[in-house]
Amino acid sequence: MPKTDTTQRLSPFARRMREARENAGLRLDEASVDARRILGAEWGPSRETIRRYESGMISEDRADPLVVTALAEIYGVSVAYLSPTVFEQTAEIEKLLR
């Protein structure tokens, strides 16, 4: 049986999460350490959590905005690129805080 590319079956969110990390040249554990440095150990995602984002086990609508924002910074991409949904949520929060 031929090997299939599992990335083709992933949601756009999961695919962007994985591609952004890989393009940044980071392993899962490195991304986790960097995110924990930004958010603090208690808020930062574990290696397993990042893997769950990338595999589609955590969907875009269930994504933690703090984690997505930290990962976007680490990966050198915008929050809007990684997750348009989270970008919209954070924009709404910013409006409320003004």
PDB file of N, CA and C in Angstrom:
ATOM      1  N   MET A   1       0.848  -1.177   0.000  1.00  0.00           N
ATOM      2  CA  MET A   1       0.000   0.000   0.000  1.00  0.00           C
ATOM      3  C   MET A   1       0.897   1.246   0.000  1.00  0.00           C
ATOM      4  N   PRO A   2       0.627   2.226  -0.880  1.00  0.00           N
ATOM      5  CA  PRO A   2       1.475   3.414  -0.935  1.00  0.00           C
ATOM      6  C   PRO A   2       1.288   4.286   0.297  1.00  0.00           C
ATOM      7  N   LYS A   3       2.378   4.927   0.694  1.00  0.00           N
ATOM      8  CA  LYS A   3       2.338   5.828   1.832  1.00  0.00           C
ATOM      9  C   LYS A   3       1.629   7.115   1.424  1.00  0.00           C
ATOM     10  N   THR A   4       0.698   7.568   2.258  1.00  0.00           N
ATOM     11  CA  THR A   4      -0.023   8.801   1.952  1.00  0.00           C
ATOM     12  C   THR A   4       0.526   9.937   2.791  1.00  0.00           C
ATOM     13  N   ASP A   5       0.431  11.129   2.263  1.00  0.00           N
ATOM     14  CA  ASP A   5       0.880  12.318   2.965  1.00  0.00           C
ATOM     15  C   ASP A   5      -0.232  12.761   3.911  1.00  0.00           C
ATOM     16  N   THR A   6      -0.010  12.575   5.206  1.00  0.00           N
ATOM     17  CA  THR A   6      -1.047  12.904   6.183  1.00  0.00           C
ATOM     18  C   THR A   6      -1.304  14.399   6.281  1.00  0.00           C
ATOM     19  N   THR A   7      -0.359  15.236   5.848  1.00  0.00           N
ATOM     20  CA  THR A   7      -0.580  16.675   5.934  1.00  0.00           C
ATOM     21  C   THR A   7      -1.713  17.115   5.017  1.00  0.00           C
ATOM     22  N   GLN A   8      -2.012  16.334   3.985  1.00  0.00           N
ATOM     23  CA  GLN A   8      -3.112  16.688   3.089  1.00  0.00           C
ATOM     24  C   GLN A   8      -4.463  16.558   3.776  1.00  0.00           C
ATOM     25  N   ARG A   9      -4.544  15.722   4.805  1.00  0.00           N
ATOM     26  CA  ARG A   9      -5.802  15.514   5.509  1.00  0.00           C
ATOM     27  C   ARG A   9      -5.976  16.455   6.697  1.00  0.00           C
ATOM     28  N   LEU A  10      -4.973  17.234   7.010  1.00  0.00           N
ATOM     29  CA  LEU A  10      -5.052  18.142   8.145  1.00  0.00           C
ATOM     30  C   LEU A  10      -5.857  19.383   7.806  1.00  0.00           C
ATOM     31  N   SER A  11      -6.405  19.987   8.848  1.00  0.00           N
ATOM     32  CA  SER A  11      -7.091  21.261   8.659  1.00  0.00           C
ATOM     33  C   SER A  11      -6.060  22.320   8.276  1.00  0.00           C
ATOM     34  N   PRO A  12      -6.500  23.398   7.648  1.00  0.00           N
ATOM     35  CA  PRO A  12      -5.550  24.471   7.319  1.00  0.00           C
ATOM     36  C   PRO A  12      -4.830  24.992   8.567  1.00  0.00           C
ATOM     37  N   PHE A  13      -5.525  25.080   9.690  1.00  0.00           N
ATOM     38  CA  PHE A  13      -4.929  25.544  10.941  1.00  0.00           C
ATOM     39  C   PHE A  13      -3.802  24.613  11.375  1.00  0.00           C
ATOM     40  N   ALA A  14      -4.070  23.317  11.420  1.00  0.00           N
ATOM     41  CA  ALA A  14      -3.054  22.344  11.840  1.00  0.00           C
ATOM     42  C   ALA A  14      -1.860  22.371  10.890  1.00  0.00           C
ATOM     43  N   ARG A  15      -2.138  22.460   9.610  1.00  0.00           N
ATOM     44  CA  ARG A  15      -1.068  22.489   8.613  1.00  0.00           C
ATOM     45  C   ARG A  15      -0.202  23.742   8.771  1.00  0.00           C
ATOM     46  N   ARG A  16      -0.845  24.904   8.988  1.00  0.00           N
ATOM     47  CA  ARG A  16      -0.083  26.154   9.181  1.00  0.00           C
ATOM     48  C   ARG A  16       0.756  26.107  10.454  1.00  0.00           C
ATOM     49  N   MET A  17       0.202  25.515  11.514  1.00  0.00           N
ATOM     50  CA  MET A  17       0.953  25.408  12.771  1.00  0.00           C
ATOM     51  C   MET A  17       2.235  24.596  12.556  1.00  0.00           C
ATOM     52  N   ARG A  18       2.104  23.473  11.885  1.00  0.00           N
ATOM     53  CA  ARG A  18       3.264  22.608  11.665  1.00  0.00           C
ATOM     54  C   ARG A  18       4.274  23.262  10.709  1.00  0.00           C
ATOM     55  N   GLU A  19       3.778  23.792   9.608  1.00  0.00           N
ATOM     56  CA  GLU A  19       4.667  24.404   8.628  1.00  0.00           C
ATOM     57  C   GLU A  19       5.415  25.592   9.210  1.00  0.00           C
ATOM     58  N   ALA A  20       4.733  26.407  10.026  1.00  0.00           N
ATOM     59  CA  ALA A  20       5.387  27.578  10.617  1.00  0.00           C
ATOM     60  C   ALA A  20       6.518  27.143  11.550  1.00  0.00           C
ATOM     61  N   ARG A  21       6.274  26.105  12.352  1.00  0.00           N
ATOM     62  CA  ARG A  21       7.325  25.612  13.248  1.00  0.00           C
ATOM     63  C   ARG A  21       8.501  25.062  12.451  1.00  0.00           C
ATOM     64  N   GLU A  22       8.189  24.251  11.457  1.00  0.00           N
ATOM     65  CA  GLU A  22       9.257  23.657  10.645  1.00  0.00           C
ATOM     66  C   GLU A  22      10.038  24.731   9.889  1.00  0.00           C
ATOM     67  N   ASN A  23       9.344  25.737   9.351  1.00  0.00           N
ATOM     68  CA  ASN A  23      10.024  26.823   8.646  1.00  0.00           C
ATOM     69  C   ASN A  23      10.908  27.643   9.582  1.00  0.00           C
ATOM     70  N   ALA A  24      10.535  27.680  10.861  1.00  0.00           N
ATOM     71  CA  ALA A  24      11.349  28.388  11.852  1.00  0.00           C
ATOM     72  C   ALA A  24      12.542  27.534  12.288  1.00  0.00           C
ATOM     73  N   GLY A  25      12.572  26.284  11.836  1.00  0.00           N
ATOM     74  CA  GLY A  25      13.684  25.401  12.161  1.00  0.00           C
ATOM     75  C   GLY A  25      13.663  24.873  13.590  1.00  0.00           C
ATOM     76  N   LEU A  26      12.469  24.759  14.159  1.00  0.00           N
ATOM     77  CA  LEU A  26      12.341  24.334  15.554  1.00  0.00           C
ATOM     78  C   LEU A  26      11.734  22.940  15.668  1.00  0.00           C
ATOM     79  N   ARG A  27      12.222  22.190  16.648  1.00  0.00           N
ATOM     80  CA  ARG A  27      11.600  20.922  17.019  1.00  0.00           C
ATOM     81  C   ARG A  27      10.460  21.233  17.999  1.00  0.00           C
ATOM     82  N   LEU A  28       9.593  20.265  18.226  1.00  0.00           N
ATOM     83  CA  LEU A  28       8.489  20.462  19.158  1.00  0.00           C
ATOM     84  C   LEU A  28       8.979  20.885  20.541  1.00  0.00           C
ATOM     85  N   ASP A  29      10.003  20.208  21.045  1.00  0.00           N
ATOM     86  CA  ASP A  29      10.483  20.529  22.387  1.00  0.00           C
ATOM     87  C   ASP A  29      11.082  21.935  22.444  1.00  0.00           C
ATOM     88  N   GLU A  30      11.731  22.373  21.384  1.00  0.00           N
ATOM     89  CA  GLU A  30      12.291  23.732  21.349  1.00  0.00           C
ATOM     90  C   GLU A  30      11.175  24.774  21.335  1.00  0.00           C
ATOM     91  N   ALA A  31      10.136  24.520  20.565  1.00  0.00           N
ATOM     92  CA  ALA A  31       8.997  25.445  20.512  1.00  0.00           C
ATOM     93  C   ALA A  31       8.330  25.537  21.881  1.00  0.00           C
ATOM     94  N   SER A  32       8.214  24.413  22.549  1.00  0.00           N
ATOM     95  CA  SER A  32       7.606  24.395  23.882  1.00  0.00           C
ATOM     96  C   SER A  32       8.429  25.203  24.876  1.00  0.00           C
ATOM     97  N   VAL A  33       9.737  25.002  24.878  1.00  0.00           N
ATOM     98  CA  VAL A  33      10.614  25.738  25.799  1.00  0.00           C
ATOM     99  C   VAL A  33      10.513  27.235  25.527  1.00  0.00           C
ATOM    100  N   ASP A  34      10.545  27.625  24.266  1.00  0.00           N
ATOM    101  CA  ASP A  34      10.467  29.049  23.917  1.00  0.00           C
ATOM    102  C   ASP A  34       9.124  29.650  24.332  1.00  0.00           C
ATOM    103  N   ALA A  35       8.033  28.924  24.116  1.00  0.00           N
ATOM    104  CA  ALA A  35       6.707  29.420  24.486  1.00  0.00           C
ATOM    105  C   ALA A  35       6.567  29.535  26.001  1.00  0.00           C
ATOM    106  N   ARG A  36       7.139  28.588  26.723  1.00  0.00           N
ATOM    107  CA  ARG A  36       7.100  28.652  28.192  1.00  0.00           C
ATOM    108  C   ARG A  36       7.931  29.814  28.712  1.00  0.00           C
ATOM    109  N   ARG A  37       8.980  30.161  27.989  1.00  0.00           N
ATOM    110  CA  ARG A  37       9.793  31.321  28.358  1.00  0.00           C
ATOM    111  C   ARG A  37       8.968  32.605  28.222  1.00  0.00           C
ATOM    112  N   ILE A  38       8.151  32.672  27.184  1.00  0.00           N
ATOM    113  CA  ILE A  38       7.323  33.855  26.947  1.00  0.00           C
ATOM    114  C   ILE A  38       6.141  33.912  27.914  1.00  0.00           C
ATOM    115  N   LEU A  39       5.436  32.794  28.058  1.00  0.00           N
ATOM    116  CA  LEU A  39       4.191  32.775  28.827  1.00  0.00           C
ATOM    117  C   LEU A  39       4.366  32.392  30.294  1.00  0.00           C
ATOM    118  N   GLY A  40       5.487  31.826  30.623  1.00  0.00           N
ATOM    119  CA  GLY A  40       5.683  31.295  31.968  1.00  0.00           C
ATOM    120  C   GLY A  40       5.391  29.808  31.958  1.00  0.00           C
ATOM    121  N   ALA A  41       6.070  29.088  32.793  1.00  0.00           N
ATOM    122  CA  ALA A  41       5.966  27.628  32.793  1.00  0.00           C
ATOM    123  C   ALA A  41       4.539  27.137  32.981  1.00  0.00           C
ATOM    124  N   GLU A  42       3.758  27.833  33.809  1.00  0.00           N
ATOM    125  CA  GLU A  42       2.401  27.359  34.074  1.00  0.00           C
ATOM    126  C   GLU A  42       1.437  27.615  32.915  1.00  0.00           C
ATOM    127  N   TRP A  43       1.750  28.567  32.050  1.00  0.00           N
ATOM    128  CA  TRP A  43       0.864  28.899  30.933  1.00  0.00           C
ATOM    129  C   TRP A  43       1.371  28.380  29.594  1.00  0.00           C
ATOM    130  N   GLY A  44       2.642  28.126  29.494  1.00  0.00           N
ATOM    131  CA  GLY A  44       3.230  27.708  28.227  1.00  0.00           C
ATOM    132  C   GLY A  44       2.815  26.295  27.844  1.00  0.00           C
ATOM    133  N   PRO A  45       2.707  26.040  26.557  1.00  0.00           N
ATOM    134  CA  PRO A  45       2.271  24.721  26.096  1.00  0.00           C
ATOM    135  C   PRO A  45       3.373  23.672  26.208  1.00  0.00           C
ATOM    136  N   SER A  46       2.971  22.464  26.497  1.00  0.00           N
ATOM    137  CA  SER A  46       3.918  21.352  26.491  1.00  0.00           C
ATOM    138  C   SER A  46       4.194  20.939  25.054  1.00  0.00           C
ATOM    139  N   ARG A  47       5.196  20.111  24.891  1.00  0.00           N
ATOM    140  CA  ARG A  47       5.508  19.540  23.576  1.00  0.00           C
ATOM    141  C   ARG A  47       4.274  18.805  23.041  1.00  0.00           C
ATOM    142  N   GLU A  48       3.613  18.065  23.913  1.00  0.00           N
ATOM    143  CA  GLU A  48       2.418  17.297  23.534  1.00  0.00           C
ATOM    144  C   GLU A  48       1.281  18.212  23.082  1.00  0.00           C
ATOM    145  N   THR A  49       1.106  19.338  23.754  1.00  0.00           N
ATOM    146  CA  THR A  49       0.053  20.279  23.360  1.00  0.00           C
ATOM    147  C   THR A  49       0.316  20.823  21.958  1.00  0.00           C
ATOM    148  N   ILE A  50       1.548  21.185  21.678  1.00  0.00           N
ATOM    149  CA  ILE A  50       1.882  21.689  20.340  1.00  0.00           C
ATOM    150  C   ILE A  50       1.647  20.594  19.305  1.00  0.00           C
ATOM    151  N   ARG A  51       2.010  19.363  19.634  1.00  0.00           N
ATOM    152  CA  ARG A  51       1.764  18.241  18.725  1.00  0.00           C
ATOM    153  C   ARG A  51       0.267  18.078  18.464  1.00  0.00           C
ATOM    154  N   ARG A  52      -0.540  18.292  19.478  1.00  0.00           N
ATOM    155  CA  ARG A  52      -1.997  18.166  19.323  1.00  0.00           C
ATOM    156  C   ARG A  52      -2.553  19.269  18.410  1.00  0.00           C
ATOM    157  N   TYR A  53      -1.993  20.468  18.495  1.00  0.00           N
ATOM    158  CA  TYR A  53      -2.386  21.534  17.560  1.00  0.00           C
ATOM    159  C   TYR A  53      -2.035  21.112  16.132  1.00  0.00           C
ATOM    160  N   GLU A  54      -0.832  20.622  15.953  1.00  0.00           N
ATOM    161  CA  GLU A  54      -0.340  20.267  14.616  1.00  0.00           C
ATOM    162  C   GLU A  54      -1.023  19.039  14.023  1.00  0.00           C
ATOM    163  N   SER A  55      -1.533  18.168  14.846  1.00  0.00           N
ATOM    164  CA  SER A  55      -2.193  16.958  14.345  1.00  0.00           C
ATOM    165  C   SER A  55      -3.685  17.167  14.145  1.00  0.00           C
ATOM    166  N   GLY A  56      -4.199  18.325  14.558  1.00  0.00           N
ATOM    167  CA  GLY A  56      -5.619  18.601  14.421  1.00  0.00           C
ATOM    168  C   GLY A  56      -6.443  18.130  15.603  1.00  0.00           C
ATOM    169  N   MET A  57      -5.801  17.589  16.626  1.00  0.00           N
ATOM    170  CA  MET A  57      -6.538  17.139  17.807  1.00  0.00           C
ATOM    171  C   MET A  57      -7.116  18.313  18.593  1.00  0.00           C
ATOM    172  N   ILE A  58      -6.453  19.463  18.499  1.00  0.00           N
ATOM    173  CA  ILE A  58      -7.011  20.711  19.037  1.00  0.00           C
ATOM    174  C   ILE A  58      -7.358  21.565  17.828  1.00  0.00           C
ATOM    175  N   SER A  59      -8.628  21.843  17.659  1.00  0.00           N
ATOM    176  CA  SER A  59      -9.075  22.597  16.490  1.00  0.00           C
ATOM    177  C   SER A  59      -8.864  24.094  16.691  1.00  0.00           C
ATOM    178  N   GLU A  60      -8.940  24.800  15.608  1.00  0.00           N
ATOM    179  CA  GLU A  60      -8.715  26.249  15.642  1.00  0.00           C
ATOM    180  C   GLU A  60      -9.697  26.946  16.577  1.00  0.00           C
ATOM    181  N   ASP A  61     -10.941  26.522  16.579  1.00  0.00           N
ATOM    182  CA  ASP A  61     -11.931  27.178  17.431  1.00  0.00           C
ATOM    183  C   ASP A  61     -11.749  26.852  18.915  1.00  0.00           C
ATOM    184  N   ARG A  62     -10.905  25.867  19.239  1.00  0.00           N
ATOM    185  CA  ARG A  62     -10.622  25.507  20.632  1.00  0.00           C
ATOM    186  C   ARG A  62      -9.211  25.937  21.055  1.00  0.00           C
ATOM    187  N   ALA A  63      -8.509  26.608  20.163  1.00  0.00           N
ATOM    188  CA  ALA A  63      -7.122  27.009  20.423  1.00  0.00           C
ATOM    189  C   ALA A  63      -7.065  28.103  21.486  1.00  0.00           C
ATOM    190  N   ASP A  64      -6.050  28.031  22.325  1.00  0.00           N
ATOM    191  CA  ASP A  64      -5.820  29.029  23.358  1.00  0.00           C
ATOM    192  C   ASP A  64      -5.163  30.246  22.709  1.00  0.00           C
ATOM    193  N   PRO A  65      -5.815  31.414  22.767  1.00  0.00           N
ATOM    194  CA  PRO A  65      -5.252  32.605  22.129  1.00  0.00           C
ATOM    195  C   PRO A  65      -3.856  32.970  22.628  1.00  0.00           C
ATOM    196  N   LEU A  66      -3.586  32.768  23.911  1.00  0.00           N
ATOM    197  CA  LEU A  66      -2.248  33.074  24.430  1.00  0.00           C
ATOM    198  C   LEU A  66      -1.193  32.173  23.804  1.00  0.00           C
ATOM    199  N   VAL A  67      -1.514  30.901  23.681  1.00  0.00           N
ATOM    200  CA  VAL A  67      -0.565  29.947  23.101  1.00  0.00           C
ATOM    201  C   VAL A  67      -0.333  30.269  21.624  1.00  0.00           C
ATOM    202  N   VAL A  68      -1.402  30.509  20.888  1.00  0.00           N
ATOM    203  CA  VAL A  68      -1.267  30.816  19.464  1.00  0.00           C
ATOM    204  C   VAL A  68      -0.450  32.090  19.263  1.00  0.00           C
ATOM    205  N   THR A  69      -0.690  33.089  20.092  1.00  0.00           N
ATOM    206  CA  THR A  69       0.058  34.346  19.993  1.00  0.00           C
ATOM    207  C   THR A  69       1.541  34.132  20.280  1.00  0.00           C
ATOM    208  N   ALA A  70       1.843  33.358  21.314  1.00  0.00           N
ATOM    209  CA  ALA A  70       3.253  33.070  21.642  1.00  0.00           C
ATOM    210  C   ALA A  70       3.922  32.278  20.534  1.00  0.00           C
ATOM    211  N   LEU A  71       3.234  31.270  20.006  1.00  0.00           N
ATOM    212  CA  LEU A  71       3.820  30.468  18.932  1.00  0.00           C
ATOM    213  C   LEU A  71       4.047  31.306  17.677  1.00  0.00           C
ATOM    214  N   ALA A  72       3.108  32.192  17.365  1.00  0.00           N
ATOM    215  CA  ALA A  72       3.279  33.070  16.200  1.00  0.00           C
ATOM    216  C   ALA A  72       4.536  33.915  16.360  1.00  0.00           C
ATOM    217  N   GLU A  73       4.755  34.442  17.553  1.00  0.00           N
ATOM    218  CA  GLU A  73       5.952  35.249  17.803  1.00  0.00           C
ATOM    219  C   GLU A  73       7.218  34.406  17.639  1.00  0.00           C
ATOM    220  N   ILE A  74       7.207  33.222  18.208  1.00  0.00           N
ATOM    221  CA  ILE A  74       8.367  32.333  18.127  1.00  0.00           C
ATOM    222  C   ILE A  74       8.662  31.935  16.682  1.00  0.00           C
ATOM    223  N   TYR A  75       7.604  31.663  15.923  1.00  0.00           N
ATOM    224  CA  TYR A  75       7.762  31.191  14.549  1.00  0.00           C
ATOM    225  C   TYR A  75       8.011  32.318  13.559  1.00  0.00           C
ATOM    226  N   GLY A  76       7.846  33.561  14.005  1.00  0.00           N
ATOM    227  CA  GLY A  76       8.078  34.700  13.123  1.00  0.00           C
ATOM    228  C   GLY A  76       6.980  34.912  12.105  1.00  0.00           C
ATOM    229  N   VAL A  77       5.754  34.574  12.490  1.00  0.00           N
ATOM    230  CA  VAL A  77       4.597  34.778  11.614  1.00  0.00           C
ATOM    231  C   VAL A  77       3.544  35.558  12.393  1.00  0.00           C
ATOM    232  N   SER A  78       2.540  36.017  11.696  1.00  0.00           N
ATOM    233  CA  SER A  78       1.472  36.765  12.365  1.00  0.00           C
ATOM    234  C   SER A  78       0.439  35.809  12.958  1.00  0.00           C
ATOM    235  N   VAL A  79      -0.262  36.297  13.964  1.00  0.00           N
ATOM    236  CA  VAL A  79      -1.372  35.526  14.534  1.00  0.00           C
ATOM    237  C   VAL A  79      -2.437  35.321  13.455  1.00  0.00           C
ATOM    238  N   ALA A  80      -2.643  36.330  12.625  1.00  0.00           N
ATOM    239  CA  ALA A  80      -3.647  36.218  11.556  1.00  0.00           C
ATOM    240  C   ALA A  80      -3.312  35.088  10.591  1.00  0.00           C
ATOM    241  N   TYR A  81      -2.030  34.863  10.343  1.00  0.00           N
ATOM    242  CA  TYR A  81      -1.626  33.757   9.475  1.00  0.00           C
ATOM    243  C   TYR A  81      -1.888  32.419  10.154  1.00  0.00           C
ATOM    244  N   LEU A  82      -1.426  32.270  11.398  1.00  0.00           N
ATOM    245  CA  LEU A  82      -1.595  30.983  12.089  1.00  0.00           C
ATOM    246  C   LEU A  82      -3.064  30.664  12.317  1.00  0.00           C
ATOM    247  N   SER A  83      -3.822  31.655  12.763  1.00  0.00           N
ATOM    248  CA  SER A  83      -5.222  31.410  13.095  1.00  0.00           C
ATOM    249  C   SER A  83      -6.061  32.663  12.905  1.00  0.00           C
ATOM    250  N   PRO A  84      -6.751  32.768  11.769  1.00  0.00           N
ATOM    251  CA  PRO A  84      -7.656  33.906  11.587  1.00  0.00           C
ATOM    252  C   PRO A  84      -8.708  33.998  12.700  1.00  0.00           C
ATOM    253  N   THR A  85      -9.133  32.853  13.223  1.00  0.00           N
ATOM    254  CA  THR A  85     -10.131  32.836  14.292  1.00  0.00           C
ATOM    255  C   THR A  85      -9.584  33.488  15.555  1.00  0.00           C
ATOM    256  N   VAL A  86      -8.398  33.106  15.971  1.00  0.00           N
ATOM    257  CA  VAL A  86      -7.790  33.698  17.167  1.00  0.00           C
ATOM    258  C   VAL A  86      -7.502  35.173  16.928  1.00  0.00           C
ATOM    259  N   PHE A  87      -7.065  35.528  15.729  1.00  0.00           N
ATOM    260  CA  PHE A  87      -6.812  36.928  15.407  1.00  0.00           C
ATOM    261  C   PHE A  87      -8.080  37.750  15.604  1.00  0.00           C
ATOM    262  N   GLU A  88      -9.199  37.254  15.127  1.00  0.00           N
ATOM    263  CA  GLU A  88     -10.479  37.959  15.295  1.00  0.00           C
ATOM    264  C   GLU A  88     -10.862  38.061  16.768  1.00  0.00           C
ATOM    265  N   GLN A  89     -10.650  36.990  17.527  1.00  0.00           N
ATOM    266  CA  GLN A  89     -10.960  37.002  18.962  1.00  0.00           C
ATOM    267  C   GLN A  89     -10.129  38.048  19.682  1.00  0.00           C
ATOM    268  N   THR A  90      -8.843  38.096  19.386  1.00  0.00           N
ATOM    269  CA  THR A  90      -7.982  39.058  20.083  1.00  0.00           C
ATOM    270  C   THR A  90      -8.300  40.481  19.659  1.00  0.00           C
ATOM    271  N   ALA A  91      -8.711  40.680  18.414  1.00  0.00           N
ATOM    272  CA  ALA A  91      -9.104  42.007  17.957  1.00  0.00           C
ATOM    273  C   ALA A  91     -10.353  42.474  18.703  1.00  0.00           C
ATOM    274  N   GLU A  92     -11.278  41.564  18.929  1.00  0.00           N
ATOM    275  CA  GLU A  92     -12.496  41.900  19.686  1.00  0.00           C
ATOM    276  C   GLU A  92     -12.161  42.252  21.131  1.00  0.00           C
ATOM    277  N   ILE A  93     -11.246  41.508  21.731  1.00  0.00           N
ATOM    278  CA  ILE A  93     -10.842  41.781  23.113  1.00  0.00           C
ATOM    279  C   ILE A  93     -10.194  43.153  23.189  1.00  0.00           C
ATOM    280  N   GLU A  94      -9.315  43.472  22.219  1.00  0.00           N
ATOM    281  CA  GLU A  94      -8.657  44.780  22.221  1.00  0.00           C
ATOM    282  C   GLU A  94      -9.672  45.906  22.111  1.00  0.00           C
ATOM    283  N   LYS A  95     -10.725  45.721  21.305  1.00  0.00           N
ATOM    284  CA  LYS A  95     -11.777  46.739  21.186  1.00  0.00           C
ATOM    285  C   LYS A  95     -12.467  46.967  22.527  1.00  0.00           C
ATOM    286  N   LEU A  96     -12.745  45.879  23.226  1.00  0.00           N
ATOM    287  CA  LEU A  96     -13.421  45.978  24.526  1.00  0.00           C
ATOM    288  C   LEU A  96     -12.571  46.675  25.568  1.00  0.00           C
ATOM    289  N   LEU A  97     -11.253  46.530  25.460  1.00  0.00           N
ATOM    290  CA  LEU A  97     -10.357  47.127  26.435  1.00  0.00           C
ATOM    291  C   LEU A  97     -10.093  48.596  26.196  1.00  0.00           C
ATOM    292  N   ARG A  98     -10.497  49.119  25.072  1.00  0.00           N
ATOM    293  CA  ARG A  98     -10.273  50.552  24.775  1.00  0.00           C
ATOM    294  C   ARG A  98     -11.300  51.428  25.415  1.00  0.00           C
TER     295      ARG A  98
END
